[in-house]
Coordinates of C-alpha atoms in Angstrom, one line a residue:
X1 CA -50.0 24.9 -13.7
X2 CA -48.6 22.8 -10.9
X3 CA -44.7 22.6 -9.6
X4 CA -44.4 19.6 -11.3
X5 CA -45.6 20.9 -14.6
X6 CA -43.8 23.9 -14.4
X7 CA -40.8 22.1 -13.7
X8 CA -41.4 20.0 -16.6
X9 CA -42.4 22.8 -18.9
X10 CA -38.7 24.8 -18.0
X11 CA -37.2 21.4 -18.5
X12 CA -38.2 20.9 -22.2
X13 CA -37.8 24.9 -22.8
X14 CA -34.5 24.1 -22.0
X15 CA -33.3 21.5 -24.0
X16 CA -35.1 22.7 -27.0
X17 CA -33.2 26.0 -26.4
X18 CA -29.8 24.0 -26.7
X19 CA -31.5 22.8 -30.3
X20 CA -31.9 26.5 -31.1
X21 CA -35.9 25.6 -31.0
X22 CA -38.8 27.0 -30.0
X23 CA -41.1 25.8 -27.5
X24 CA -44.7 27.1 -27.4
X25 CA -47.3 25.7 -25.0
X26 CA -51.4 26.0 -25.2
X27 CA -53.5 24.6 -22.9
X28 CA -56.8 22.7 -24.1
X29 CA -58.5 21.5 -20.6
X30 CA -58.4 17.7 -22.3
X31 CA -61.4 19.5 -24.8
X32 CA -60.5 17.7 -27.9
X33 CA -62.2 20.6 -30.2
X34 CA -59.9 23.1 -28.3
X35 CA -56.8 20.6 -28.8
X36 CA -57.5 20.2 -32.3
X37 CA -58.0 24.2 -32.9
X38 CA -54.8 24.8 -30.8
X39 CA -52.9 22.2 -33.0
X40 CA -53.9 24.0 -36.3
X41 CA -52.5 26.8 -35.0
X42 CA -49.5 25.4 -33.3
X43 CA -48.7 23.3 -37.2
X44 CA -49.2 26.7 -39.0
X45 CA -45.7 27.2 -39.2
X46 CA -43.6 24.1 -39.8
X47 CA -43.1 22.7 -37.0
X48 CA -40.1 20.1 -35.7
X49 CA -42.2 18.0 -33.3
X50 CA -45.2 18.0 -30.5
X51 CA -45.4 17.2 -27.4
X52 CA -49.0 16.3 -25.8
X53 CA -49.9 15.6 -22.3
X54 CA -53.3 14.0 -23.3
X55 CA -54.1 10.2 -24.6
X56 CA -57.2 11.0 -26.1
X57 CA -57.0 12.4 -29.2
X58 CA -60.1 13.1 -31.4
X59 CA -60.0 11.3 -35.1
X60 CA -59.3 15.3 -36.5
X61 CA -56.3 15.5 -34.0
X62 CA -54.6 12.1 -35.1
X63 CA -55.9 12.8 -39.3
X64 CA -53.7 16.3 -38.7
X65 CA -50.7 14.7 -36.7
X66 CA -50.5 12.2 -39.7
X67 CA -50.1 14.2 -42.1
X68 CA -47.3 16.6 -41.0
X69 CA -45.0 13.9 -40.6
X70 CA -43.4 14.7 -37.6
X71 CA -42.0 13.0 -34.5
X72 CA -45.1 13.1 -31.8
X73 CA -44.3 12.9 -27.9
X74 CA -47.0 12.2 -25.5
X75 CA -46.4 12.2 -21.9
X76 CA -48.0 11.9 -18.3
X77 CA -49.9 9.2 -19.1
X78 CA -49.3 5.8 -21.1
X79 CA -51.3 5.5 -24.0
X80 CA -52.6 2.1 -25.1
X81 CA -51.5 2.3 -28.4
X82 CA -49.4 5.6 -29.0
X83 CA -49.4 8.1 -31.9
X84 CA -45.0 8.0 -32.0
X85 CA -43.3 8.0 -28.9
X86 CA -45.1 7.8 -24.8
X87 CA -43.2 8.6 -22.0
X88 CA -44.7 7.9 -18.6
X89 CA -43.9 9.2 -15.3
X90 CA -44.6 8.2 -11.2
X91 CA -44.4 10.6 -8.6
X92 CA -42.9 9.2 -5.5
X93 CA -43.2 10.8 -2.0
X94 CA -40.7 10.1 1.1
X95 CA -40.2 12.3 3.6
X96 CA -41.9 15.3 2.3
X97 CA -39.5 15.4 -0.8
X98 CA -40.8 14.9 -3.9
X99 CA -39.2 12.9 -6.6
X100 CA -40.1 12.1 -9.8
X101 CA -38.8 9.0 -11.8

């Protein structure tokens, strides 16, 4: 995990915390059999929401996110056509500081 997903990672554990909601992460290595297992398991209880960090979802993985009816964040990148709701990011550097927007 890099700084910047860490950071993002303690970031959403946060304000799910103030929800009193749980945040669980898995990590799939953009293998769409993997994300689709780790979905099934993640969906086993009823979930509020998802958040994924990948734009390429196999047909089982968007089938499954259907069907729970559920509000569906993906981030880092933009999608072309997204599942719910896409937010983006860029990563600026100036002067050895770091600063994402």
């Amino acid at each position: 995990m890099t700084q910047y997903s860490h950071k993002l990672w303690m970031a959403c554990r946060a304000l799910f915390a103030l929800q009193d909601m749980n945040c669980f992460l898995t990590s799939t290595n953009y293998d769409p059999t993997v994300e689709e297992d780790a979905l099934r398991a993640l969906l086993a209880p009823p979930s509020d929401g998802i958040v994924l960090t990948s734009t390429s979802h196999s047909s089982g993985v968007k089938n499954l996110l259907k069907s729970v009816n559920i509000p569906v964040v993906e981030i880092w990148q933009l999608p072309s056509q997204p599942l719910d709701i896409a937010v983006g990011f860029r990563i600026f550097k100036r002067d050895m500081t770091w600063r994402i927007t």
